[in-house]
Coordinates of C-alpha atoms and ligand atoms in Angstrom, one line a residue:
X3 CA 5.4 -19.7 19.1
X4 CA 7.1 -16.3 18.1
X5 CA 7.6 -15.7 14.6
X6 CA 9.9 -12.3 13.3
X7 CA 8.5 -11.6 9.6
X8 CA 10.4 -9.8 7.8
X9 CA 10.8 -8.0 4.3
X10 CA 12.5 -6.4 2.3
X11 CA 13.7 -9.1 -0.1
X12 CA 13.0 -7.0 -3.4
X13 CA 15.2 -4.0 -2.9
X14 CA 12.6 -1.9 -1.2
X15 CA 9.6 -0.9 1.8
X16 CA 11.8 -3.4 4.5
X17 CA 9.0 -4.0 6.7
X18 CA 8.6 -6.2 10.3
X19 CA 6.0 -8.2 12.0
X20 CA 6.0 -10.0 14.9
X21 CA 3.5 -12.4 15.3
X22 CA 2.8 -14.7 18.9
X23 CA 0.3 -17.6 19.4
X24 CA -1.5 -16.4 15.9
X25 CA -1.6 -12.8 17.1
X26 CA -0.6 -9.6 15.2
X27 CA 1.5 -8.1 19.0
X28 CA 3.6 -5.2 16.6
X29 CA 4.4 -3.9 12.2
X30 CA 5.5 -1.8 11.0
X31 CA 7.4 -0.3 8.0
X32 CA 11.8 0.5 8.2
X33 CA 10.9 4.5 5.9
X34 CA 9.0 5.7 9.0
X35 CA 11.9 4.7 11.9
X36 CA 15.2 6.2 8.9
X37 CA 13.0 8.3 7.6
X38 CA 13.1 8.0 4.1
X39 CA 10.5 6.9 1.6
X40 CA 10.2 2.5 0.9
X41 CA 14.2 3.1 2.4
X42 CA 15.0 1.1 -0.9
X43 CA 18.3 -1.4 -0.7
X44 CA 17.5 -2.0 3.8
X45 CA 16.6 -4.8 5.9
X46 CA 14.1 -3.7 8.7
X47 CA 16.4 -3.3 11.6
X48 CA 15.0 -0.4 12.9
X49 CA 11.6 -2.2 13.1
X50 CA 12.4 -5.2 13.5
X51 CA 14.1 -3.5 16.8
X52 CA 10.7 -1.8 17.7
X53 CA 8.8 -5.1 17.6
X54 CA 10.4 -7.1 20.0
X55 CA 11.0 -4.0 22.3
X56 CA 7.1 -3.4 22.3
X57 CA 6.4 -6.9 23.1
X58 CA 8.8 -7.1 25.6
X59 CA 10.7 -9.8 23.9
X60 CA 14.0 -11.1 23.9
X61 CA 15.3 -11.8 20.9
X62 CA 16.5 -14.9 21.3
X63 CA 13.3 -16.6 21.7
X64 CA 12.0 -16.3 18.6
X65 CA 11.3 -19.1 17.2
X66 CA 11.1 -18.6 13.2
X67 CA 12.4 -16.0 11.3
X68 CA 10.4 -15.4 8.3
X69 CA 11.2 -14.2 5.2
X70 CA 8.8 -13.5 1.4
X71 CA 11.4 -14.8 -0.7
X72 CA 12.2 -17.9 -1.6
X73 CA 15.3 -20.3 -3.9
X74 CA 12.5 -22.2 -7.5
X75 CA 13.9 -24.9 -8.5
X76 CA 15.7 -25.5 -12.0
X77 CA 12.7 -27.6 -12.6
X78 CA 9.7 -24.6 -12.3
X79 CA 8.7 -23.3 -15.5
X80 CA 9.5 -19.8 -14.0
X81 CA 12.7 -19.8 -14.9
X82 CA 12.7 -21.3 -18.4
X83 CA 9.6 -18.4 -19.1
X84 CA 12.0 -16.3 -17.4
X85 CA 14.6 -17.1 -20.2
X86 CA 12.9 -17.2 -23.1
X87 CA 11.2 -14.3 -22.5
X88 CA 14.3 -12.5 -22.4
X89 CA 16.5 -14.0 -25.2
X90 CA 16.6 -10.2 -26.3
X91 CA 18.8 -9.5 -23.2
X92 CA 21.2 -13.2 -23.4
X93 CA 23.0 -12.1 -20.2
X94 CA 19.8 -12.3 -17.8
X95 CA 18.8 -15.2 -20.1
X96 CA 21.3 -17.1 -18.9
X97 CA 21.8 -16.4 -15.2
X98 CA 17.6 -17.3 -14.8
X99 CA 19.2 -20.9 -15.3
X100 CA 22.5 -21.3 -14.5
X101 CA 22.7 -18.7 -11.4
X102 CA 18.8 -18.5 -10.8
X103 CA 18.8 -18.4 -7.0
X104 CA 21.7 -15.7 -6.6
X105 CA 18.6 -13.2 -5.0
X106 CA 17.7 -15.9 -2.7
X107 CA 20.9 -16.3 -1.4
X108 CA 22.4 -12.5 -0.8
X109 CA 18.4 -11.7 0.7
X110 CA 19.8 -14.9 3.3
X111 CA 23.1 -13.8 3.7
X112 CA 21.8 -10.6 4.7
X113 CA 18.9 -11.4 6.7
X114 CA 21.2 -14.1 9.1
X115 CA 23.8 -11.0 9.5
X116 CA 20.6 -9.2 10.9
X117 CA 19.2 -11.5 13.0
X118 CA 23.1 -11.4 14.5
X119 CA 22.5 -7.8 14.9
X120 CA 19.1 -8.2 16.3
X121 CA 20.3 -10.7 18.7
X122 CA 18.4 -13.6 17.5
X123 CA 20.0 -17.3 18.8
X124 CA 20.8 -18.8 15.1
X125 CA 21.3 -21.9 16.8
X126 CA 17.3 -21.4 18.2
X127 CA 15.3 -20.2 15.7
X128 CA 14.8 -21.1 12.3
X129 CA 15.4 -19.7 9.4
X130 CA 12.4 -20.2 6.5
X131 CA 12.7 -18.8 3.8
X132 CA 8.8 -18.6 2.1
X133 CA 7.8 -18.8 -2.4
X134 CA 7.3 -14.6 -2.4
X135 CA 3.5 -15.0 -4.0
X136 CA 2.2 -17.2 -1.5
X137 CA 3.4 -14.6 1.3
X138 CA 1.7 -12.0 -0.3
X139 CA -1.5 -14.6 -1.0
X140 CA -1.4 -15.5 2.9
X141 CA -0.5 -11.8 4.2
X142 CA -4.3 -12.0 3.2
X143 CA -5.7 -15.2 2.8
X144 CA -4.8 -15.4 6.9
X145 CA -6.2 -12.4 7.6
X146 CA -9.3 -12.2 6.0
X147 CA -11.3 -14.7 8.5
X148 CA -13.8 -15.6 5.7
X149 CA -14.6 -19.5 6.4
X150 CA -16.2 -20.4 3.6
X151 CA -13.1 -21.4 0.6
X152 CA -12.1 -17.8 -0.8
X153 CA -9.9 -17.3 -4.0
X154 CA -6.6 -15.7 -3.5
X155 CA -5.5 -13.4 -6.3
X156 CA -2.1 -11.5 -6.5
X157 CA -1.0 -9.0 -8.6
X158 CA 2.5 -7.5 -8.2
X159 CA 5.3 -6.1 -10.5
X160 CA 7.5 -9.6 -8.9
X161 CA 8.7 -11.9 -6.6
X162 CA 11.4 -14.1 -7.5
X163 CA 9.7 -14.9 -11.3
X164 CA 6.2 -14.6 -10.4
X165 CA 4.3 -11.8 -10.9
X166 CA 0.4 -12.8 -10.8
X167 CA -0.9 -15.1 -8.5
X168 CA -4.2 -16.8 -8.6
X169 CA -5.4 -19.8 -5.8
X170 CA -8.0 -20.1 -3.4
X171 CA -7.9 -20.6 0.7
X172 CA -10.0 -23.9 2.4
X173 CA -10.0 -25.1 6.1
X174 CA -6.5 -22.5 6.4
X175 CA -5.0 -24.0 4.2
X176 CA -3.1 -22.1 0.4
X177 CA -3.9 -23.1 -3.0
X178 CA -1.6 -22.1 -5.8
X179 CA -3.5 -23.1 -8.9
X180 CA -1.7 -20.8 -11.4
X181 CA 1.1 -18.5 -11.7
X182 CA 1.9 -15.9 -14.3
X183 CA 5.5 -15.7 -14.8
X184 CA 8.0 -12.4 -15.6
X185 CA 8.5 -10.4 -17.6
X186 CA 4.5 -10.7 -17.7
X187 CA 3.2 -9.0 -15.0
X188 CA 0.3 -6.3 -15.4
X189 CA 1.6 -4.6 -11.8
X190 CA 5.3 -4.2 -14.0
X191 CA 3.3 -2.7 -16.9
X192 CA 1.4 -0.5 -14.7
X193 CA 4.7 0.6 -13.3
X194 CA 6.5 1.6 -17.1
X195 CA 4.1 3.8 -17.8
X196 CA 3.6 5.0 -14.5
X197 CA 7.6 6.1 -15.3
X198 CA 6.4 7.0 -18.4
X199 CA 4.7 9.2 -16.7
X200 CA 6.8 11.3 -14.7
X201 CA 6.7 9.8 -11.1
X202 CA 8.4 7.5 -9.8
X203 CA 7.8 3.1 -10.0
X204 CA 6.5 1.6 -7.2
X205 CA 5.1 5.0 -5.6
X206 CA 4.0 6.9 -7.8
X207 CA 1.1 4.2 -9.2
X208 CA -1.5 5.6 -7.7
X209 CA -1.2 9.6 -8.6
X210 CA -1.7 7.8 -12.2
X211 CA -4.7 6.3 -11.1
X212 CA -6.1 9.5 -9.5
X213 CA -4.9 11.5 -12.9
X214 CA -6.4 8.2 -14.7
X215 CA -10.5 9.7 -14.4
X216 CA -9.7 12.9 -16.0
X217 CA -9.1 11.8 -19.3
X218 CA -10.8 10.1 -21.7
X219 CA -9.6 5.6 -21.3
X220 CA -11.0 5.1 -25.4
X221 CA -8.8 8.3 -27.2
X222 CA -5.7 5.6 -27.5
X223 CA -5.5 1.9 -27.9
X224 CA -2.7 0.5 -25.2
X225 CA -3.9 -2.9 -25.7
X226 CA -0.8 -4.0 -27.4
X227 CA 1.3 -3.6 -24.1
X228 CA -0.7 -6.4 -22.8
X229 CA -2.6 -9.5 -24.4
X230 CA -4.6 -11.9 -23.6
X231 CA -2.9 -15.5 -24.5
X232 CA -5.3 -18.3 -23.3
X233 CA -4.4 -18.7 -19.7
X234 CA -2.4 -15.7 -19.2
X235 CA -1.3 -11.9 -20.7
X236 CA 1.6 -11.2 -23.0
X237 CA 3.5 -7.9 -22.6
X238 CA 5.4 -7.3 -25.6
X239 CA 9.0 -6.4 -23.8
X240 CA 10.1 -3.7 -26.8
X241 CA 7.1 -1.1 -25.0
X242 CA 7.0 -2.0 -21.7
X243 CA 9.1 -4.3 -18.5
X244 CA 11.8 -3.6 -20.6
X245 CA 15.4 -4.6 -20.0
X246 CA 19.1 -4.6 -21.2
X247 CA 19.3 -2.1 -24.4
X248 CA 16.4 -2.3 -25.5
X249 CA 15.6 0.2 -22.6
X250 CA 14.7 3.9 -23.2
X251 CA 17.1 6.0 -21.6
X252 CA 17.4 9.5 -20.7
X253 CA 21.3 11.9 -20.0
X254 CA 22.4 7.7 -18.9
X255 CA 19.9 6.4 -16.4
X256 CA 17.9 3.8 -18.6
X257 CA 13.7 3.6 -18.1
X258 CA 11.4 1.0 -17.4
X259 CA 10.1 1.0 -20.8
X260 CA 11.2 0.8 -24.6
X261 CA 12.4 3.2 -26.8
X262 CA 9.7 2.0 -28.8
X263 CA 7.2 3.5 -26.3
X264 CA 8.3 6.9 -27.0
X265 CA 8.4 6.6 -30.4
X266 CA 4.9 5.7 -30.1
X267 CA 3.3 8.0 -28.2
X268 CA 6.0 10.6 -27.9
X269 CA 8.0 12.0 -24.7
X270 CA 7.5 11.2 -21.9
X271 CA 5.4 13.3 -19.6
X272 CA 8.5 15.8 -17.5
X273 CA 5.6 18.3 -16.0
X274 CA 3.2 18.3 -12.5
X275 CA 0.0 19.0 -14.1
X276 CA -2.4 16.8 -15.6
X277 CA -3.0 18.0 -19.1
X278 CA -3.2 16.6 -22.4
X279 CA -2.7 13.5 -23.8
X280 CA -1.0 12.4 -20.9
X281 CA -4.2 12.0 -18.8
X282 CA -5.8 9.6 -21.1
X283 CA -3.2 7.7 -21.4
X284 CA -3.7 7.4 -17.3
X285 CA -7.0 6.7 -17.8
X286 CA -6.1 3.7 -20.7
X287 CA -3.7 2.2 -18.9
X288 CA -5.8 2.0 -15.8
X289 CA -8.4 0.5 -17.9
X290 CA -6.3 -1.7 -19.7
X291 CA -5.3 -3.0 -15.9
X292 CA -8.5 -3.3 -14.6
X293 CA -9.9 -5.4 -18.3
X294 CA -7.3 -7.6 -18.1
X295 CA -7.0 -8.1 -14.3
X296 CA -10.7 -9.0 -14.5
X297 CA -10.7 -11.2 -17.2
X298 CA -7.7 -13.4 -15.8
X299 CA -9.3 -13.6 -12.4
X300 CA -12.8 -14.3 -14.2
X301 CA -10.5 -17.3 -15.3
X302 CA -8.7 -18.8 -13.4
X303 CA -10.9 -18.3 -9.7
X304 CA -14.2 -17.7 -11.5
X305 CA -15.5 -20.4 -10.3
X306 CA -14.4 -20.1 -6.5
X307 CA -16.7 -17.0 -6.9
X308 CA -19.9 -18.4 -7.9
X309 CA -19.0 -20.8 -5.4
X310 CA -18.7 -18.6 -2.0
X311 CA -17.8 -15.0 -3.3
X312 CA -15.1 -14.6 -1.3
X313 CA -12.0 -13.2 -2.9
X314 CA -8.7 -12.2 -0.4
X315 CA -6.5 -10.0 -3.2
X316 CA -2.5 -9.0 -1.9
X317 CA 0.1 -7.5 -4.3
X318 CA 0.6 -3.9 -5.0
X319 CA -1.8 -4.6 -8.3
X320 CA -4.7 -4.9 -4.4
X321 CA -3.7 -0.9 -3.8
X322 CA -5.5 -0.3 -7.0
X323 CA -8.4 1.0 -5.4
X324 CA -10.7 1.5 -9.1
X325 CA -10.0 -2.7 -9.8
X326 CA -10.7 -3.4 -5.9
X327 CA -14.1 -0.9 -7.6
X328 CA -15.6 -3.1 -10.5
X329 CA -13.9 -6.5 -8.0
X330 CA -16.4 -5.3 -5.0
X331 CA -19.1 -5.1 -7.9
X332 CA -19.3 -7.8 -9.6
X333 CA -22.4 -9.9 -9.9
X334 CA -21.2 -13.7 -7.6
X335 CA -18.9 -11.6 -5.4
X336 CA -20.1 -10.8 -1.8
X337 CA -16.9 -9.9 0.5
X338 CA -13.3 -8.2 -1.1
X339 CA -10.4 -8.6 1.2
X340 CA -7.5 -6.1 0.4
X341 CA -4.6 -6.3 3.2
X342 CA -4.2 -2.6 3.7
X343 CA -0.7 -3.2 4.0
X344 CA -1.0 -5.2 0.2
X345 CA 2.5 -3.7 -0.8
X346 CA 5.9 -5.6 -0.2
X347 CA 5.3 -4.3 3.7
X348 CA 3.3 -6.4 4.0
X349 CA 5.0 -9.2 3.1
X350 CA 6.2 -9.9 6.3
X351 CA 2.2 -10.4 7.7
X352 CA 2.7 -12.5 4.8
X353 CA 5.0 -15.0 5.6
X354 CA 4.6 -14.7 9.6
X355 CA 1.5 -15.8 8.7
X356 CA 2.2 -18.4 6.2
X357 CA 4.5 -20.5 8.9
X358 CA 1.8 -19.7 11.5
X359 CA -0.2 -21.0 9.7
X360 CA 1.8 -24.1 8.4
X361 CA 2.6 -25.1 12.2
X362 CA -1.5 -25.2 12.7
X363 CA -1.5 -22.1 14.9
X364 CA -5.1 -20.3 14.3
X365 CA -4.9 -16.8 12.8
X366 CA -8.4 -14.7 12.5
X367 CA -9.2 -11.8 10.6
X368 CA -7.3 -8.5 11.3
X369 CA -9.2 -5.4 11.5
X370 CA -7.0 -2.4 12.0
X371 CA -3.7 -1.6 11.4
X372 CA -1.9 0.4 14.9
X373 CA 0.0 -2.2 15.2
X374 CA 3.7 0.5 15.3
X375 CA 4.7 2.6 18.2
X376 CA 2.7 4.9 20.5
X377 CA 4.0 7.8 22.6
X378 CA 2.9 8.6 26.3
X379 CA 1.8 12.3 26.6
X380 CA 4.9 13.3 28.9
X381 CA 7.1 12.0 25.8
X382 CA 5.2 14.2 24.1
X383 CA 5.6 17.3 26.0
X384 CA 9.5 16.4 26.2
X385 CA 9.6 16.3 22.5
X386 CA 8.4 20.2 22.8
X387 CA 10.6 21.4 24.6
X388 CA 13.3 20.3 22.4
X389 CA 11.5 21.4 19.9
X390 CA 13.2 24.6 20.0
X391 CA 11.6 28.0 20.2
X392 CA 8.8 28.6 17.6
X393 CA 6.3 26.4 18.9
X394 CA 3.3 27.0 21.9
X395 CA 2.0 24.3 23.1
X396 CA -1.1 23.5 26.1
X397 CA -2.5 20.7 27.6
X398 CA -6.2 19.8 26.3
X399 CA -8.7 19.0 29.2
X400 CA -11.4 18.1 26.1
X401 CA -8.4 16.9 23.1
X402 CA -11.7 15.2 21.0
X403 CA -14.0 18.4 21.9
X404 CA -11.9 20.8 21.0
X405 CA -10.1 19.2 18.0
X406 CA -13.9 18.9 16.8
X407 CA -14.5 22.6 16.7
X408 CA -11.5 23.6 15.2
X409 CA -12.2 21.1 12.6
X410 CA -15.9 22.6 12.3
X411 CA -14.4 26.2 11.8
X412 CA -13.0 25.2 9.1
X413 CA -9.2 24.7 10.0
X414 CA -7.3 21.5 9.0
X415 CA -5.3 19.8 12.1
X416 CA -2.5 17.5 12.7
X417 CA -3.5 14.7 14.4
X418 CA -1.1 12.1 16.1
X419 CA -3.4 9.8 18.5
X420 CA -1.4 6.2 19.1
X421 CA 0.0 3.8 18.2
X422 CA 1.0 4.1 14.3
X423 CA -0.3 2.0 11.5
X424 CA 1.2 0.5 9.5
X425 CA 0.3 0.2 5.3
X426 CA 0.7 3.1 3.5
X427 CA -2.6 5.0 4.6
X428 CA -3.4 6.9 7.1
X429 CA -5.9 6.0 9.2
X430 CA -6.4 8.2 12.2
X431 CA -3.1 7.9 14.1
X432 CA -1.5 9.9 11.9
X433 CA -3.5 12.1 10.1
X434 CA -4.1 15.5 8.6
X435 CA -7.7 16.0 8.8
X436 CA -10.8 18.5 7.7
X437 CA -14.6 19.0 7.5
X438 CA -14.6 18.1 4.0
X439 CA -17.8 20.3 3.3
X440 CA -15.4 23.0 3.8
X441 CA -14.8 25.3 0.8
X442 CA -11.5 24.5 -0.9
X443 CA -9.8 22.6 2.9
X444 CA -8.4 20.3 -0.3
X445 CA -6.2 23.1 -1.9
X446 CA -5.8 24.3 1.0
X447 CA -4.3 21.1 2.2
X448 CA -2.7 21.1 -1.1
X449 CA -1.1 24.2 -1.1
X450 CA 0.1 24.8 2.4
X451 CA 1.0 21.8 3.5
X452 CA 1.0 18.6 1.6
X453 CA 2.7 20.2 -1.6
X454 CA 1.5 17.9 -3.6
X455 CA 0.0 17.9 -6.9
X456 CA -3.6 19.9 -7.1
X457 CA -5.3 16.9 -9.3
X458 CA -4.8 14.4 -6.8
X459 CA -8.2 14.0 -4.3
X460 CA -8.8 13.5 -1.0
X461 CA -10.3 10.8 1.4
X462 CA -13.0 10.7 3.5
X463 CA -12.7 9.0 7.4
X464 CA -17.4 7.9 7.4
X465 CA -18.4 6.9 11.0
X466 CA -20.1 3.6 10.5
X467 CA -23.1 4.4 11.5
X468 CA -23.6 6.9 8.3
X469 CA -21.4 4.6 6.0
X470 CA -24.5 3.3 3.9
X471 CA -25.9 6.2 2.9
X472 CA -22.6 7.3 1.9
X473 CA -21.8 4.8 0.3
X474 CA -25.2 3.1 -0.9
X475 CA -22.7 -0.1 0.4
X476 CA -22.6 -2.4 3.7
X477 CA -20.3 -3.5 2.4
X478 CA -16.4 -3.2 5.1
X479 CA -14.2 -1.1 3.5
X480 CA -11.9 -0.5 7.2
X481 CA -8.6 -0.1 5.6
X482 CA -9.2 2.7 1.9
X483 CA -8.6 0.1 -0.2
X484 CA -11.5 0.7 -2.2
X485 CA -13.4 3.1 -4.0
X486 CA -17.6 4.0 -3.6
X487 CA -19.7 5.4 -5.6
X488 CA -20.6 8.4 -3.6
X489 CA -24.5 8.8 -3.0
X490 CA -26.1 11.8 -5.4
X491 CA -27.4 13.0 -1.5
X492 CA -24.7 13.3 -0.2
X493 CA -21.9 14.5 -2.7
X494 CA -23.1 17.9 -2.5
X495 CA -22.7 17.9 1.4
X496 CA -19.2 16.7 1.1
X497 CA -17.7 18.0 -1.8
X498 CA -13.5 18.2 -0.9
X499 CA -13.5 14.0 -0.9
X500 CA -15.6 13.4 -4.1
X501 CA -13.3 11.9 -6.9
X502 CA -13.9 14.1 -10.1
X503 CA -15.3 10.8 -11.4
X504 CA -18.1 10.7 -7.8
X505 CA -16.1 8.0 -6.1
X506 CA -14.1 8.6 -2.9
X507 CA -11.4 5.5 -1.6
X508 CA -13.4 6.0 1.8
X509 CA -12.2 5.0 4.7
X510 CA -15.4 3.0 7.5
X511 CA -14.7 3.9 11.2
X512 CA -15.8 1.2 13.8
X513 CA -15.9 2.1 17.4
X514 CA -13.3 0.1 19.7
X515 CA -10.1 0.4 17.1
X516 CA -9.3 4.3 17.7
X517 CA -11.8 5.7 20.0
X518 CA -10.8 9.2 20.1
X519 CA -10.6 8.8 16.1
X520 CA -13.5 7.7 16.7
X521 CA -15.4 10.1 19.0
X522 CA -13.9 12.9 17.1
X523 CA -16.0 11.8 13.9
X524 CA -18.8 11.4 16.1
X525 CA -18.7 15.0 17.9
X526 CA -18.0 16.8 14.2
X527 CA -20.9 15.3 13.1
X528 CA -22.9 16.5 16.0
X529 CA -21.3 20.0 14.8
X530 CA -21.7 20.0 11.0
X531 CA -24.3 17.4 10.7
X532 CA -21.7 15.6 8.7
X533 CA -19.4 12.1 10.1
X534 CA -17.2 12.6 7.7
X535 CA -13.1 13.7 7.8
X536 CA -11.0 14.6 5.2
X537 CA -8.4 12.8 5.8
X538 CA -4.9 12.9 4.4
X539 CA -0.8 11.4 5.6
X540 CA 0.7 13.5 8.0
X541 CA 3.8 13.6 6.1
X542 CA 4.7 16.1 3.7
X543 CA 5.5 15.5 -0.2
X544 CA 8.2 13.2 -0.8
X545 CA 8.5 12.6 3.1
X546 CA 7.3 8.7 4.8
X547 CA 4.8 9.4 7.8
X548 CA 5.3 10.6 10.5
X549 CA 6.5 8.4 13.3
X550 CA 7.4 10.1 16.3
X551 CA 6.5 13.5 17.9
X552 CA 9.7 14.9 17.2
X553 CA 9.1 13.7 13.5
X554 CA 5.4 15.5 13.4
X555 CA 6.5 17.8 15.4
X556 CA 9.6 18.7 12.4
X557 CA 6.9 17.9 10.0
X558 CA 4.1 21.3 11.7
X559 CA 7.3 22.9 12.2
X560 CA 8.4 22.7 8.3
X561 CA 4.6 23.9 6.9
X562 CA 2.0 26.3 7.2
X563 CA -0.4 24.3 8.6
X564 CA -1.7 25.8 11.9
X565 CA -3.1 23.4 14.8
X566 CA -1.2 20.1 15.7
X567 CA -3.5 17.3 18.2
X568 CA -0.7 15.5 19.9
X569 CA -1.9 13.3 22.1
X570 CA -3.2 15.3 24.6
X571 CA -1.1 19.0 23.5
X572 CA -2.0 21.9 21.3
X573 CA -0.1 23.2 19.7
X574 CA 0.3 26.3 17.5
X575 CA 3.1 28.2 16.1
X576 CA 3.6 30.8 18.6
X577 CA 3.9 34.7 17.8
X578 CA 6.3 35.9 16.0
Ligands
LIG1467 FE1 5.5 -8.5 -3.6

């Protein structure tokens, strides 16, 4: 069966994923093609075209178009909860009751139109809506490869109405146990504080997480933002997750937090520094988020964790690597699987896998993210020739050996190899690399290339053989979705990828998926004694990750980086 999953229902992170007989053949985010971060308010047209073309599938042969957004019945508690909790914005409350599936219908109509543009034959293809949180849950559970009963956690801003999902997977089926509904959203609260701290919501959350270790989480008690109640949390919408007239506004622009938050904590942060009191607010909201998620996890899924120790986690909240570290540390947890595209882009994969599983197809563990476009060496050469006169290039006989030597000498290197990653992390296909023992390399990449905030951490790719020594655990970590405490003996050896709190958000690199990247880390290990690389995404601040060779060359030309390895070609700046 050919299933095309499409995301983009919530107005951000559209993506496409193609499943053929249960196998993920291709997946990509729209932002990479349109060169606009999060590709807001778009549908994944170019991503879908790529997936079909890559697989050589005629759009007319697609059996199912799966979409992660579904109608919610008026009999569901979701719409009533929403209406009751939004009494202060009566237009919203009434709308949820009398016209609560308007967004679904609009989405469906847009996807039907997109299908026509793609060449899909709606006489043959079936449009299947999947509840947003079931799509997130499916993207984690069905791709975890866990055979035992598995706890499933979904923490997300908001789908149709649900914000948080508790369930379990068994024998290939997902069972829903409990949900929280809008506005009671812990991810929403985190997003509101992200805005308050001067970052963009649905983008800057990981910056808040990066800032948190610099602050004291106990200096301010933010618990009033989201109080525990029986089976869930109640978010105080006077402070956060605020809509309508209660919103805080500046120059006519409304924020997702209320005026009361500013009265309480002071003016929102507007500069680029990690300074007081904002670092403490970042630390406090991070702690509150972790504590509430862990309390709810114990409440709803504790029994399952004690039974089998398996947990699958998705939704934007699953990209909170510090929370994930605490989940892994829970006494009964044997393994946490975080689907690498845990945010909304991954719901394309989630909707597709949900339909596949429902129709009896077997799905196996997702072992890598190299699901996007690849380019031949000749295509790279054509892009080089078209790039204008400011670059020089030569073909490398020994790509791995020469790149390893550059890295060992202390140079950062842009690295473009094979199929682009699906999901927000660069994992060795579109990366900027450096040797993490080279003093100052993180600052150099920050200042000269990424132009990003100085206090944000860089992350390591660690060769599988030495990962237990470096991270003190053999827990799987292929996707940079969990932080680990770096062992004391390694902290001094790779200081440039250890965060202020002694942790690292590591990728453990295994052989077979990106062979050149694996060999490169091995070779660096031979040259330097440490088979670890600093690995950050190949893009400039505010831009999506590079997709094509011409994207890479435009990015390379516009920064101070000296070396780009573009498939077999070493690209440098031509002498003036
Ligand atoms: Fe979502």
